[in-house]
Tab-separated table of C-alpha atoms in Angstrom:
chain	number	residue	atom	x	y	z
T	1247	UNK	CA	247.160	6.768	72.346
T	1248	UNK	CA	248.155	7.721	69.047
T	1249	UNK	CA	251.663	8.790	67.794
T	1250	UNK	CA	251.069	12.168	67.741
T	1251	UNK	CA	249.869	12.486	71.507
T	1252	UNK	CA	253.433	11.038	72.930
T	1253	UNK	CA	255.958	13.937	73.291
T	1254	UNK	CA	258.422	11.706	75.729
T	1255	UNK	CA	259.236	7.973	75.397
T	1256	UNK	CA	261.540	6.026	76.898
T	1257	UNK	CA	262.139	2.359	76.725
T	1258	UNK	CA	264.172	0.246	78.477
T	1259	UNK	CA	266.677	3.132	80.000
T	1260	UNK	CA	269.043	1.737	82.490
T	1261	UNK	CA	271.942	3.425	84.150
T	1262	UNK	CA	274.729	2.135	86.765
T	1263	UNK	CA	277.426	4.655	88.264
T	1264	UNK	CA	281.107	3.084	89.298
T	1265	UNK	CA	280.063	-0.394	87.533
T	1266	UNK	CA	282.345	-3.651	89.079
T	1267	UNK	CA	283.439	-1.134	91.991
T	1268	UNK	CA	282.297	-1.624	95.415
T	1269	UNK	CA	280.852	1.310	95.004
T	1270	UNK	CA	278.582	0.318	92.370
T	1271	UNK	CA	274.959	1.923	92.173
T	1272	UNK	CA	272.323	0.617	89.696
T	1273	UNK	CA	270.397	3.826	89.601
T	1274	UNK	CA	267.838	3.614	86.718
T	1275	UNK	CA	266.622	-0.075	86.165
T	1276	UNK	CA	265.006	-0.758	83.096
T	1277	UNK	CA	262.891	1.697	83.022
T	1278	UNK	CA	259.917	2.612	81.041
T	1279	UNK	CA	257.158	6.027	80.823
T	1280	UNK	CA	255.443	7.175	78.322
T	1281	UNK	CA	254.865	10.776	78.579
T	1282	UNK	CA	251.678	12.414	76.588
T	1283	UNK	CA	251.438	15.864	75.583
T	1284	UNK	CA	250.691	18.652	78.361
T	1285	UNK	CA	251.217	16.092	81.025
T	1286	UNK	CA	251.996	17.447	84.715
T	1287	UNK	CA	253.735	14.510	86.178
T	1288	UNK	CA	255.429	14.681	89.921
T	1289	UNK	CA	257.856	12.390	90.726
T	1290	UNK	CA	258.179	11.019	94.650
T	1291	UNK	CA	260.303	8.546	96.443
T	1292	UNK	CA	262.241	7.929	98.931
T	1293	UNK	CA	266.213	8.884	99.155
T	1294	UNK	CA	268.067	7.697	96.180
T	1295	UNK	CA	265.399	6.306	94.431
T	1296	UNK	CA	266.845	7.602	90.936
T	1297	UNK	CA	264.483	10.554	91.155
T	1298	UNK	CA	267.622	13.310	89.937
T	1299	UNK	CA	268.806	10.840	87.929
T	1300	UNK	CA	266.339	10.172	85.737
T	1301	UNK	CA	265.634	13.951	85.062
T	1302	UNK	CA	269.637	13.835	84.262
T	1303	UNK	CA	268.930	11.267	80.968
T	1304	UNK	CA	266.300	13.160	80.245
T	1305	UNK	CA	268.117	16.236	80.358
T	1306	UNK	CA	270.987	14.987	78.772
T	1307	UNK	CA	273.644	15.229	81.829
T	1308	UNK	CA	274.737	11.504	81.283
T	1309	UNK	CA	273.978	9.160	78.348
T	1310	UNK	CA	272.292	5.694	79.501
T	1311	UNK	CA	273.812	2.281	79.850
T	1312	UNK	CA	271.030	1.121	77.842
T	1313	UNK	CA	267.591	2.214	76.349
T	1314	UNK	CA	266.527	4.829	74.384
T	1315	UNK	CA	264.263	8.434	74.998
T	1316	UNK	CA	262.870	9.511	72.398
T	1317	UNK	CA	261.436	13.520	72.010
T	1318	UNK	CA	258.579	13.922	69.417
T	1319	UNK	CA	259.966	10.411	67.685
T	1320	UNK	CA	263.339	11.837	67.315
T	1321	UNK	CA	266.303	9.905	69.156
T	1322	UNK	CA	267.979	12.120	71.797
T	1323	UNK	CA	269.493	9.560	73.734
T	1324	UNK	CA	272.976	10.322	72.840
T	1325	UNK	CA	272.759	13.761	71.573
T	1326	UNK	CA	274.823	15.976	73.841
T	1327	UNK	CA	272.864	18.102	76.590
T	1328	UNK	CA	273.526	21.841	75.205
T	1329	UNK	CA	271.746	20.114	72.231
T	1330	UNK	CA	268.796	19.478	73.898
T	1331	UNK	CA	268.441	23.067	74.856
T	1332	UNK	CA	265.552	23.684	72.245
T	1333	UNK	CA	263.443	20.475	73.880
T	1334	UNK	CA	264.026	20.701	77.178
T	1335	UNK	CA	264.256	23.031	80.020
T	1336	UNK	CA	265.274	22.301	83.357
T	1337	UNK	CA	264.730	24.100	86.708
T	1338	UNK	CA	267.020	23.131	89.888
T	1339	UNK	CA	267.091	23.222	93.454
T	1340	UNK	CA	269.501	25.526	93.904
T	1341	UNK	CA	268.129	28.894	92.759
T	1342	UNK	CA	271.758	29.827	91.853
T	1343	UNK	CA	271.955	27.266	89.664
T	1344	UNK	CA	269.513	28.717	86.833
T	1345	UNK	CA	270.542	32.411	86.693
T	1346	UNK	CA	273.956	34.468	85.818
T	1347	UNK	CA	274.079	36.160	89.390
T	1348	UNK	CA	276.564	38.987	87.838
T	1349	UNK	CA	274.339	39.861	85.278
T	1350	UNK	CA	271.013	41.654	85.428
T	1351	UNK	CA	266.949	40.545	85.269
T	1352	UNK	CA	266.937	42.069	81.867
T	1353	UNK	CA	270.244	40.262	80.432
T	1354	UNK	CA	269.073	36.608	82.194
T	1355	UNK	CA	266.363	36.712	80.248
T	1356	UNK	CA	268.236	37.811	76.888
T	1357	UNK	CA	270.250	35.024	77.586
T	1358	UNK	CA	267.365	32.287	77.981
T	1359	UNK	CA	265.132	33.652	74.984
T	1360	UNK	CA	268.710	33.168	72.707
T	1361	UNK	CA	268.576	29.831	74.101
T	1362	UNK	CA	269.582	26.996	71.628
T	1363	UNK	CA	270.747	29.725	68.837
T	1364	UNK	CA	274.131	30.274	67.477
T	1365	UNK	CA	276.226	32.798	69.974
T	1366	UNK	CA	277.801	35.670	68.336
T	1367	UNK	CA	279.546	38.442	69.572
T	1368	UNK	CA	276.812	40.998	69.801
T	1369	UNK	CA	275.437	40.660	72.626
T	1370	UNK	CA	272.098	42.995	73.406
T	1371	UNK	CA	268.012	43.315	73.067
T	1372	UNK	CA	265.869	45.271	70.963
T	1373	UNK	CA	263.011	47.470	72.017
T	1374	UNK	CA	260.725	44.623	71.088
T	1375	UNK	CA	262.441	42.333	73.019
T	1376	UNK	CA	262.421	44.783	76.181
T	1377	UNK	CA	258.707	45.056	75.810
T	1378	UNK	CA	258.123	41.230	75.694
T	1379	UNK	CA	260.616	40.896	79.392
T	1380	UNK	CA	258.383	43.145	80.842
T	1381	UNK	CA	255.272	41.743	80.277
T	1382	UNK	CA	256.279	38.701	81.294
T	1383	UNK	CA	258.090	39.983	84.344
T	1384	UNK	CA	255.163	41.497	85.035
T	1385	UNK	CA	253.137	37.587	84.953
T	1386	UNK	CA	255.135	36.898	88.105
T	1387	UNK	CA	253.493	39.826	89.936
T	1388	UNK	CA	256.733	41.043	92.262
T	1389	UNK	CA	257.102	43.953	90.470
T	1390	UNK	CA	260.432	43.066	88.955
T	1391	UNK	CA	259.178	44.399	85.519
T	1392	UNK	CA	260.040	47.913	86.904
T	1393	UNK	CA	263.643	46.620	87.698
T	1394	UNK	CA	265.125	45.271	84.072
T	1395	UNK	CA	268.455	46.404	85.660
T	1396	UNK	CA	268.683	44.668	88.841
T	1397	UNK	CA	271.426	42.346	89.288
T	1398	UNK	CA	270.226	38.895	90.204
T	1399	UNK	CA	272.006	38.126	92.854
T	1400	UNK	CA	270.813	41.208	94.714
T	1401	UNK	CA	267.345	39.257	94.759
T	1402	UNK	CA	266.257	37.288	97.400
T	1403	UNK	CA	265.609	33.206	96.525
T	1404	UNK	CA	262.245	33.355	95.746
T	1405	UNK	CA	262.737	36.345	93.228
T	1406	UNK	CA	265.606	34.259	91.731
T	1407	UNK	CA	263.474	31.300	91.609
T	1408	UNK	CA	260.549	32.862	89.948
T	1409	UNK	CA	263.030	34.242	87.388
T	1410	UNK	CA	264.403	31.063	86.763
T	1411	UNK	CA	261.049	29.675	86.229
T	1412	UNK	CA	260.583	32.260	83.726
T	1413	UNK	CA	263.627	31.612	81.698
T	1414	UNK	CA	263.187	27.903	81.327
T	1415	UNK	CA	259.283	28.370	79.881
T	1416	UNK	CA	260.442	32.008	78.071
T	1417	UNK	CA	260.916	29.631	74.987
T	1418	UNK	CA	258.030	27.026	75.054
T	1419	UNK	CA	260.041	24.203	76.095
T	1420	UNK	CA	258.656	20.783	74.736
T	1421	UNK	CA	259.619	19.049	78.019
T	1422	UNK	CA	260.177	21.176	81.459
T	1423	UNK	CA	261.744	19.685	84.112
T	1424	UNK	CA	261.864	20.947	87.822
T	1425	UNK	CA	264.224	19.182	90.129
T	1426	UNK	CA	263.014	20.218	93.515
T	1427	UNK	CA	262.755	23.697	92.425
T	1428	UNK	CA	261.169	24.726	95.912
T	1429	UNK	CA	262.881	22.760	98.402
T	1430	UNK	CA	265.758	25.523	99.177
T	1431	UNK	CA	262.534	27.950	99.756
T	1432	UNK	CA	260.802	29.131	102.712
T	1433	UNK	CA	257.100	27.431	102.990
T	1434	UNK	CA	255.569	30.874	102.215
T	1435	UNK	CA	257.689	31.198	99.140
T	1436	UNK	CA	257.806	27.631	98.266
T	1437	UNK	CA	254.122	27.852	98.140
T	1438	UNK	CA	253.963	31.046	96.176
T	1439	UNK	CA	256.326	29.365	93.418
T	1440	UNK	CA	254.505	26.234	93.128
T	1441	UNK	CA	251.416	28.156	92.602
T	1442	UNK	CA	253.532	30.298	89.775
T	1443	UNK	CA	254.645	27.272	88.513
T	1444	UNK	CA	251.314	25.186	87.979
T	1445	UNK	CA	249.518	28.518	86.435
T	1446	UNK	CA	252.421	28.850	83.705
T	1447	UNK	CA	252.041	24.968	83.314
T	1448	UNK	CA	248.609	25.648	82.486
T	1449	UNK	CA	248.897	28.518	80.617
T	1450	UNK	CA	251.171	27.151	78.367
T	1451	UNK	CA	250.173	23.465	78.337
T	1452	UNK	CA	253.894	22.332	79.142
T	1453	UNK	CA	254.675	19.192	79.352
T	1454	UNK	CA	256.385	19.000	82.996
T	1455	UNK	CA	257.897	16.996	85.226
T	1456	UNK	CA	258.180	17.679	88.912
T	1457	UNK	CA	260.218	16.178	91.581
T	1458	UNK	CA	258.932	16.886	94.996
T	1459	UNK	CA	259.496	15.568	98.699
T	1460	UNK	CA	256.384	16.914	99.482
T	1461	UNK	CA	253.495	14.794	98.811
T	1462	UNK	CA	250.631	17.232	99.418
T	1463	UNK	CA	252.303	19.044	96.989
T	1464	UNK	CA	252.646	15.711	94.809
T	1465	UNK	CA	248.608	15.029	95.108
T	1466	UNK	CA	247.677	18.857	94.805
T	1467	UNK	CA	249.952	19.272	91.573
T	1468	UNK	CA	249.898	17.628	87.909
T	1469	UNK	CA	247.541	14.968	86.149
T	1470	UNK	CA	249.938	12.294	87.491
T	1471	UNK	CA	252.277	11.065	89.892
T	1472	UNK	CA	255.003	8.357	89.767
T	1473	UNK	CA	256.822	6.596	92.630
T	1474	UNK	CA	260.313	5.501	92.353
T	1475	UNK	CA	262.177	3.118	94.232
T	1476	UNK	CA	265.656	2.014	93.378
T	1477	UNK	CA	265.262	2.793	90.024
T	1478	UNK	CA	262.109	1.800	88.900
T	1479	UNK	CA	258.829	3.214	88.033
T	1480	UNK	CA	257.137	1.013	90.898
T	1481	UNK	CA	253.524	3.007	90.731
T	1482	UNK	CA	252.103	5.139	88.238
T	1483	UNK	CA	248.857	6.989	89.230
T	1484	UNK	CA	246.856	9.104	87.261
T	1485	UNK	CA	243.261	9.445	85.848
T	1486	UNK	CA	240.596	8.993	88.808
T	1487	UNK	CA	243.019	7.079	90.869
T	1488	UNK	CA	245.349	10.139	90.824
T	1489	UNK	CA	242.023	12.561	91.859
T	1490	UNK	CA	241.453	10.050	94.748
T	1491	UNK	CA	244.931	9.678	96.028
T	1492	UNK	CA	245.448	11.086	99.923
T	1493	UNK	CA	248.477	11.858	101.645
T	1494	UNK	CA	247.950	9.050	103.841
T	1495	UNK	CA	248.191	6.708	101.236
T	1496	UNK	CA	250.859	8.035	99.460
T	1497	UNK	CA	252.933	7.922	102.530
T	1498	UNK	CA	252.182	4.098	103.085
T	1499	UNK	CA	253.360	3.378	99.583
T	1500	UNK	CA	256.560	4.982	100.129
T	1501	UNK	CA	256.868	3.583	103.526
T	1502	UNK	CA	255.676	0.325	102.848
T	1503	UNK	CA	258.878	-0.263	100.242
T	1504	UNK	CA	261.727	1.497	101.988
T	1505	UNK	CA	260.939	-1.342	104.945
T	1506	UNK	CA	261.006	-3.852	102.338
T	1507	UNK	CA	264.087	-2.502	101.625
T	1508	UNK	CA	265.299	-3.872	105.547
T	1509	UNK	CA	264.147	-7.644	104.747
């Protein structure tokens, strides 16, 4: 694998919350992934397995213990999240949680495609710019791109979702990183985002990272697919063991260590 095919790297990342507390948690242990270029990686495991919290260091949320991430060879592992804006995108659970619910479709996405430039006071969008929403609105295929003006939190979650999805890939993020970005969903619209989700993946050859409880979803999805389990990278699949992997299997990994965990 040659320089130029690693977007993400990080070595030896390590993080523990409320250290020489009894409420200590070693969250991320030593951990180590190498991420190539247009990778679709999903990321399973049990409860607590450090699944969030290793999308948070990426992300930028909290700086590591220990370790470094790198981003197309650059060091990011301390720079502040707000800086990472231009590299990374992030998706959460919460569909809330990635749109301005007082503000309309049109000025959300003003607001993501200024992401990572200096703020002024001016605040608006040009004809150009109006014409470039709506055809992408018009990718998602709700029909939004007839309603620029619609407040967002008039939408239902799905619609909200969707736009979120849009925002965070509006730019061509470098890394994209979706937390669970179906779970507060209704199967029906869970489903329909996912299937949103991996076509714009596609499309666009992002590099993405998924975390998902549900491990159809985990085989169906991506080119690979890690397990955690209390911190660690414990499997990695991908390649022809990643096209072979069942359900079945999946759920005896996971099952197999959380009963390790009782001995």
């Amino acid at each position: 694998m040659s320089k130029e095919d690693v977007i993400l790297e990080i070595a030896h990342v390590s993080k523990t919350f409320y250290p020489g507390s009894i409420n200590q948690i070693e969250a991320l242990k030593d951990i180590n992934l190498t991420v190539r270029r247009g990778e679709f990686i999903t990321l399973v495991g049990g409860n607590g397995a450090g699944k969030s919290t290793l999308l948070n260091a990426i992300s930028g949320y909290f700086f590591p213990d220990a370790g470094s991430i790198k981003v197309n060879e650059k060091d990011i592992t301390f720079l502040k999240e707000e800086k990472r804006a231009p590299y990374i995108s992030r998706v959460f659970q919460d569909p809330k949680m990635g749109t301005a619910p007082r503000m309309t479709v049109q000025e959300n996405l003003s607001l993501a495609y200024r992401r990572g430039e200096k703020r002024t006071l001016k605040f608006g969008t040009s004809k150009e710019e109006r014409a470039f929403f709506k055809e992408q609105l018009a990718t998602l295929g709700l029909g939004l791109e007839n309603r620029p003006s619609a407040d967002i939190g008039l939408l239902s979650g799905g619609q909200r979702q969707s736009i979120a999805l849009l925002m965070a890939t509006l730019k061509r993020p470098d890394i994209l990183l979706l937390d669970e970005h179906t779970a507060a969903l209704d199967p029906k619209t869970a489903q329909l985002v996912l299937e949103l989700t991996d076509a714009k993946v596609k499309e666009m050859g992002l590099t993405t990272i998924m975390i998902t409880h549900n491990l159809q979803d985990a085989i169906k999805y991506g080119t690979r697919t890690l397990v955690l389990h209390q911190g660690k990278i414990v499997k990695d699949y991908q390649g022809r063991e990643k096209a072979n992997l069942t359900t079945e299997a999946l759920f005896a990994e996971i099952q197999t260590l959380a009963i390790s965990d009782l001995y």
